[in-house]
Coordinates of C-alpha atoms and ligand atoms in Angstrom, one line a residue:
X562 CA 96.7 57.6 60.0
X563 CA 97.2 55.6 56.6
X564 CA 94.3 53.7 54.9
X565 CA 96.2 50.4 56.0
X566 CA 97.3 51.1 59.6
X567 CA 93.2 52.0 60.0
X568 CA 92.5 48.2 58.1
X569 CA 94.9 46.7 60.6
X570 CA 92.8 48.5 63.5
X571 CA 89.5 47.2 62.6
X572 CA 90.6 43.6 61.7
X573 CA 92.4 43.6 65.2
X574 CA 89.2 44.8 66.7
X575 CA 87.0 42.8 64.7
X576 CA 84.8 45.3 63.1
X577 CA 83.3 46.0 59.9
X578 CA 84.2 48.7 57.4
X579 CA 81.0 51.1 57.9
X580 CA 82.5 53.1 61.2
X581 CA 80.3 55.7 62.0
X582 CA 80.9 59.0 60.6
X583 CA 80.0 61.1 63.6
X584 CA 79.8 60.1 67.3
X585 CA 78.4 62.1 70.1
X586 CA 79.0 61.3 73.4
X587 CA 77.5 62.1 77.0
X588 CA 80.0 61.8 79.4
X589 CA 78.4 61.4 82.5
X590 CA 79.5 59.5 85.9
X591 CA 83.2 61.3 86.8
X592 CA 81.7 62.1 90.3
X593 CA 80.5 58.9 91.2
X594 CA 83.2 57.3 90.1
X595 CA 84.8 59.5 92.1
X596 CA 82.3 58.7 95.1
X597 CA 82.8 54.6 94.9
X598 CA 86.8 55.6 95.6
X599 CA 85.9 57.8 98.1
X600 CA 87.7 60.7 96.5
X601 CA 86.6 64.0 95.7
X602 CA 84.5 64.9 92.9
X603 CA 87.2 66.7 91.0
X604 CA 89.2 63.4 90.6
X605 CA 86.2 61.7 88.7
X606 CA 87.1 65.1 86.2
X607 CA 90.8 64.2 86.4
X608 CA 90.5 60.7 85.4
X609 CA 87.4 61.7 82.7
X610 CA 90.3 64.1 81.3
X611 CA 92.1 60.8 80.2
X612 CA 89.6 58.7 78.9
X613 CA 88.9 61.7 76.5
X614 CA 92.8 61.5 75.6
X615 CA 91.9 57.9 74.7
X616 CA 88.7 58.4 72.6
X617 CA 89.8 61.2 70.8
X618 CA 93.2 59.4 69.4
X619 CA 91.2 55.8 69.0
X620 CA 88.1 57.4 66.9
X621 CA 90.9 59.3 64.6
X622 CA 92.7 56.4 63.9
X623 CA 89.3 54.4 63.1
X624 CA 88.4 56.7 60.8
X625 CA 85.6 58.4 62.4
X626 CA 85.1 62.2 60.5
X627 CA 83.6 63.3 63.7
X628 CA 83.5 63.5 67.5
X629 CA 81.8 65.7 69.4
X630 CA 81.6 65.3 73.7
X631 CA 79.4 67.1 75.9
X632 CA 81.9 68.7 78.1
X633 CA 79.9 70.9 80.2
X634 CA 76.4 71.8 79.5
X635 CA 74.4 75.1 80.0
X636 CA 72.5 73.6 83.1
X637 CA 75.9 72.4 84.7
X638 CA 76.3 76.5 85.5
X639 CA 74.0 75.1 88.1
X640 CA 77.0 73.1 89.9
X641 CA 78.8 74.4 93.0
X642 CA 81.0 77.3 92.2
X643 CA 84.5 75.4 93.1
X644 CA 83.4 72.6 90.9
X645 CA 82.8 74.9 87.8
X646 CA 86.1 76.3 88.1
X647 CA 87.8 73.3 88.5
X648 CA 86.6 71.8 85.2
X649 CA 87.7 75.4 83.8
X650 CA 91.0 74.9 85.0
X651 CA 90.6 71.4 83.9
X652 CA 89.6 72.4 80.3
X653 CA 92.6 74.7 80.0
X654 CA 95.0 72.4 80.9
X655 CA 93.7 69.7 79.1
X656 CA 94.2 71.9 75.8
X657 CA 97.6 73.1 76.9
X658 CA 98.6 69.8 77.1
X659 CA 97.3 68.4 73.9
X660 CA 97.9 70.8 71.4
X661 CA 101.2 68.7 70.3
X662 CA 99.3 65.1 70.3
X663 CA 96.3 67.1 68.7
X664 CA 98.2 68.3 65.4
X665 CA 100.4 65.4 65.8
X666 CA 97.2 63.3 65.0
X667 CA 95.6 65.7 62.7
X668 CA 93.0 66.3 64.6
X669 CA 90.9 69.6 63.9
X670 CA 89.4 71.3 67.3
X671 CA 85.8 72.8 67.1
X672 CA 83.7 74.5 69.9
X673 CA 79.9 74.6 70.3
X674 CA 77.9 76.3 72.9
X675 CA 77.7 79.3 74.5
X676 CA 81.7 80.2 74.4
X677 CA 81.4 83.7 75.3
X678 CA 80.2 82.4 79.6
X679 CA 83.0 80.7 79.8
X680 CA 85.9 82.6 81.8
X681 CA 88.2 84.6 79.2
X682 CA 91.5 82.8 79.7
X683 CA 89.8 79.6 78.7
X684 CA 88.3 81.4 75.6
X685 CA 91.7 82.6 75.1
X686 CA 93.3 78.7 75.3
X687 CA 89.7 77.4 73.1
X688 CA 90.4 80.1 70.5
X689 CA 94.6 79.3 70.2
X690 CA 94.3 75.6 69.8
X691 CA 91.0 76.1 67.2
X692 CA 92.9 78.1 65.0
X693 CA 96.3 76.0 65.7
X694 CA 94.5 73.2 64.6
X695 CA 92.6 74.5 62.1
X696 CA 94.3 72.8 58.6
X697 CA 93.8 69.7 60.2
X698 CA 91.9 67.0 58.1
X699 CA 92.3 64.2 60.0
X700 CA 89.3 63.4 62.8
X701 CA 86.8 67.3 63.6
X702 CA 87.1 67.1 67.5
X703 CA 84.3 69.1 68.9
X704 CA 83.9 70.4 72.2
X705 CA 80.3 71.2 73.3
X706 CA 80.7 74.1 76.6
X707 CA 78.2 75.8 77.9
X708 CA 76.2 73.8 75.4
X709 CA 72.2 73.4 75.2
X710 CA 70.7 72.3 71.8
X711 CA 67.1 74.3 72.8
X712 CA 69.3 77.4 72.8
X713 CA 71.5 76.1 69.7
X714 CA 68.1 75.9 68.5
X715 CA 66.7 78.9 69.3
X716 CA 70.1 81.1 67.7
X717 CA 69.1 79.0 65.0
X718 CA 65.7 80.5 64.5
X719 CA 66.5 83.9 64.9
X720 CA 69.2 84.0 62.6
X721 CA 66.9 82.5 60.1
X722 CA 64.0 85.6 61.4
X723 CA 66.6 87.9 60.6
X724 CA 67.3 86.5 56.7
X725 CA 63.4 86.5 56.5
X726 CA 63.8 90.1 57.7
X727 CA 66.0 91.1 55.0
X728 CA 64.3 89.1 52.1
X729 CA 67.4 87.2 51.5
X730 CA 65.2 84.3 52.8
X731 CA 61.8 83.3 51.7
X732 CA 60.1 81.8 54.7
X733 CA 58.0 79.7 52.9
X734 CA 61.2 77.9 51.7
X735 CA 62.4 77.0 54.6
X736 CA 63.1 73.3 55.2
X737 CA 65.1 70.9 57.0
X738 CA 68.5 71.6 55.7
X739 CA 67.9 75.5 56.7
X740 CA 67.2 74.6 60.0
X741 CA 70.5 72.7 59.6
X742 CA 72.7 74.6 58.2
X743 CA 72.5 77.7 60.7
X744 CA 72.7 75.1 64.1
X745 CA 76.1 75.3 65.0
X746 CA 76.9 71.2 64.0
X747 CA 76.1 72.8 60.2
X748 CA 79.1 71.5 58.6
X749 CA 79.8 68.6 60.6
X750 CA 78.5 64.9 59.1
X751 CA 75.0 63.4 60.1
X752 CA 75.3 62.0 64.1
X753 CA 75.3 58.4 63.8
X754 CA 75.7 56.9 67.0
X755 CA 75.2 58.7 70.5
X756 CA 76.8 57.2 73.8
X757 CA 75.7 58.2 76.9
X758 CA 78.0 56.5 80.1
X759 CA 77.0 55.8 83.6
X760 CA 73.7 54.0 83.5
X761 CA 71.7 57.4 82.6
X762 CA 69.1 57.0 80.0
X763 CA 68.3 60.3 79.2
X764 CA 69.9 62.9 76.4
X765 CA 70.2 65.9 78.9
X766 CA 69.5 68.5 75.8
X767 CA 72.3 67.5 74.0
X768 CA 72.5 67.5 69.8
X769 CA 68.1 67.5 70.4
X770 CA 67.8 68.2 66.3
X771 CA 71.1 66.4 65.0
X772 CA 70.1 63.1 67.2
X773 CA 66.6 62.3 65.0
X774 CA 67.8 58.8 63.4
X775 CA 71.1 58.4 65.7
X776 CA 71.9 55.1 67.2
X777 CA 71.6 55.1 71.0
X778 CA 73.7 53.7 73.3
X779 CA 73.7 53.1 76.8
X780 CA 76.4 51.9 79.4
X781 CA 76.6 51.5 82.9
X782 CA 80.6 52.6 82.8
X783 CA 81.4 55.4 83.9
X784 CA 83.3 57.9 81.7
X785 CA 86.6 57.4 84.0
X786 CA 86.3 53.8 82.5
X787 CA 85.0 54.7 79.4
X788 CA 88.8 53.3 77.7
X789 CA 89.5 51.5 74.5
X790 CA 87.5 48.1 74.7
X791 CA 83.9 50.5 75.6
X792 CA 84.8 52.2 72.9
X793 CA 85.1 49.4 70.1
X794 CA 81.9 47.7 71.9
X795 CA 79.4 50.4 71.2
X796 CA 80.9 50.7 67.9
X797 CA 80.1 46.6 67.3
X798 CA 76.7 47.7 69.0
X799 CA 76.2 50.1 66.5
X800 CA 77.4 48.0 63.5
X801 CA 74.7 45.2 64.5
X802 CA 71.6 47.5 64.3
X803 CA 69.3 47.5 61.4
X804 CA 68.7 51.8 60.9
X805 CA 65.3 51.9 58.7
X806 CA 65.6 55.5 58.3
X807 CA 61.4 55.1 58.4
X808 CA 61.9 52.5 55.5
X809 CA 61.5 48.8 55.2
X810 CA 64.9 48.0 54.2
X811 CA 67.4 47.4 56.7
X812 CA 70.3 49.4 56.3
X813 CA 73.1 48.6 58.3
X814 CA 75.6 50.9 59.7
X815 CA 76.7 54.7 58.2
X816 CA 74.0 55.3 55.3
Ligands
LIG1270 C1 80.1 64.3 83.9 O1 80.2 63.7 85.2 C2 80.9 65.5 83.8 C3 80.2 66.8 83.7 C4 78.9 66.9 83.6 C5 80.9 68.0 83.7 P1 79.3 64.2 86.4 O2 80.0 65.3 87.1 O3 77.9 64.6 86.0 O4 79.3 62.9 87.3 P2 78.0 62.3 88.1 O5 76.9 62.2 87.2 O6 77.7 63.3 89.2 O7 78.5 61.0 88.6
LIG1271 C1 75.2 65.8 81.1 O1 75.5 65.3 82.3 C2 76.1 66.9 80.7 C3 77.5 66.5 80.4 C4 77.9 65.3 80.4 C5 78.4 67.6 80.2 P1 74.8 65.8 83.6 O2 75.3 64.9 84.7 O3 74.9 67.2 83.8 O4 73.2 65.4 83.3 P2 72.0 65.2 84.2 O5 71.9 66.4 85.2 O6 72.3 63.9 85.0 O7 70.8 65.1 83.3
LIG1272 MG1 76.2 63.5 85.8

């Protein structure tokens, strides 16, 4: 995406220049969405599967650096067995099909969670269109599966034991940009905005560390309808906040 056809975007959409550099999203309500059509579950996942399609190509031509979506969390193991493998079938598909649009968009795919549950054809498919995508500089699309941030958290710490261990790592040193920089987000920009969809007002231990001085949004959509418009909303949401950062000077949008 050229610098102008990304000017011609956000003058058509009304926005100011400070998009935010890295948005999270919690995309929650496929199954009711699913429920109100009386329809199965797995079509809420079917329909969810497109409005990522749509996020994904909008944020990298707005310019966003990064995206990452909570795609299936570490307590969603929880879920009836058919409904886990259907979103694993899902996932596979979904990357299958996207590869093309993917590079053709220079988009670069990421993963974070715990990739090694997953089934191994889909860590076969995650691994293939990570490193086919991998001199990409366009938008970092990250996938969060079999994601918690206590446990992201908690790999974190040890790793950092284990420096300490070795003396390669002073533990009175340690600060907030170690902790950062072994969480799995380490190279990825500061989360500015976080969406959650379908009414939920809760974070559902996703990004816990990354999400300190994010912008929160809520929305009664539901993902399936999570499309275009939702998306430039939140983003006007976000670019009429005044963000502090524990200051007094009102800082708007990306610092
Ligand atoms: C989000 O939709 C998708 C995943 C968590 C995988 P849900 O499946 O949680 O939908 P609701 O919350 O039951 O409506
Ligand atoms: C959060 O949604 C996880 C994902 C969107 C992948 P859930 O539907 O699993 O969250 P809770 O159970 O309502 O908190
Ligand atoms: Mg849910």
């Amino acid at each position: 995406m050229t610098n102008k056809k990304r000017e011609k975007l956000i003058s058509k959409y009304q926005l100011q220049e400070q998009i935010p550099r890295h948005i999270g999203i919690i995309m929650d309500g496929n199954g009711r969405w699913a429920q109100n059509k009386h329809l199965p579950r797995i079509a809420g996942h079917r329909a969810g599967a497109e409005s990522v399609r749509t996020i994904v190509r909008l944020c990298g031509e707005l310019g966003v650096q990064a995206l990452t979506l909570y795609a299936f969390s570490m307590e969603n193991w929880r879920r009836p067995n058919q409904e886990v493998q259907f979103l694993m079938r899902l996932l596979k598909k979904y990357l299958r099909q996207e590869l093309k649009e993917l590079n053709r968009n220079n988009v670069r795919l990421k993963t974070i969670g715990k990739i090694q549950l997953l089934p191994n054809s889909v860590q076969q498919e995650l691994h293939y269109a990570t490193q086919q995508t991998a001199h990409n500089k366009g938008l970092t699309l990250v996938l969060a599966l079999s994601y918690s941030a206590r446990v992201d958290l908690i790999d974190a710490f040890k790793k950092i034991e284990a420096e300490v261990q070795k003396g390669t790592l002073r533990a009175e040193t340690i600060n907030e940009p170690t902790i950062q920089n072994f969480l799995s987000t380490a190279e990825l920009p500061e989360v500015d905005l976080i969406i959650r969809t379908s009414g939920e007002m809760r974070v559902s231990n996703f990004l816990l560390w990354e999400l300190a001085y994010a912008e929160l949004y809520f929305t009664p959509t539901l993902w399936p309808d999570f499309r275009e418009q939702e998306l430039i909303q939140s983003i006007q949401a976000f670019q009429c906040r005044n963000r502090r950062f524990g200051g007094l000077k009102n800082v708007r949008g990306v610092q």
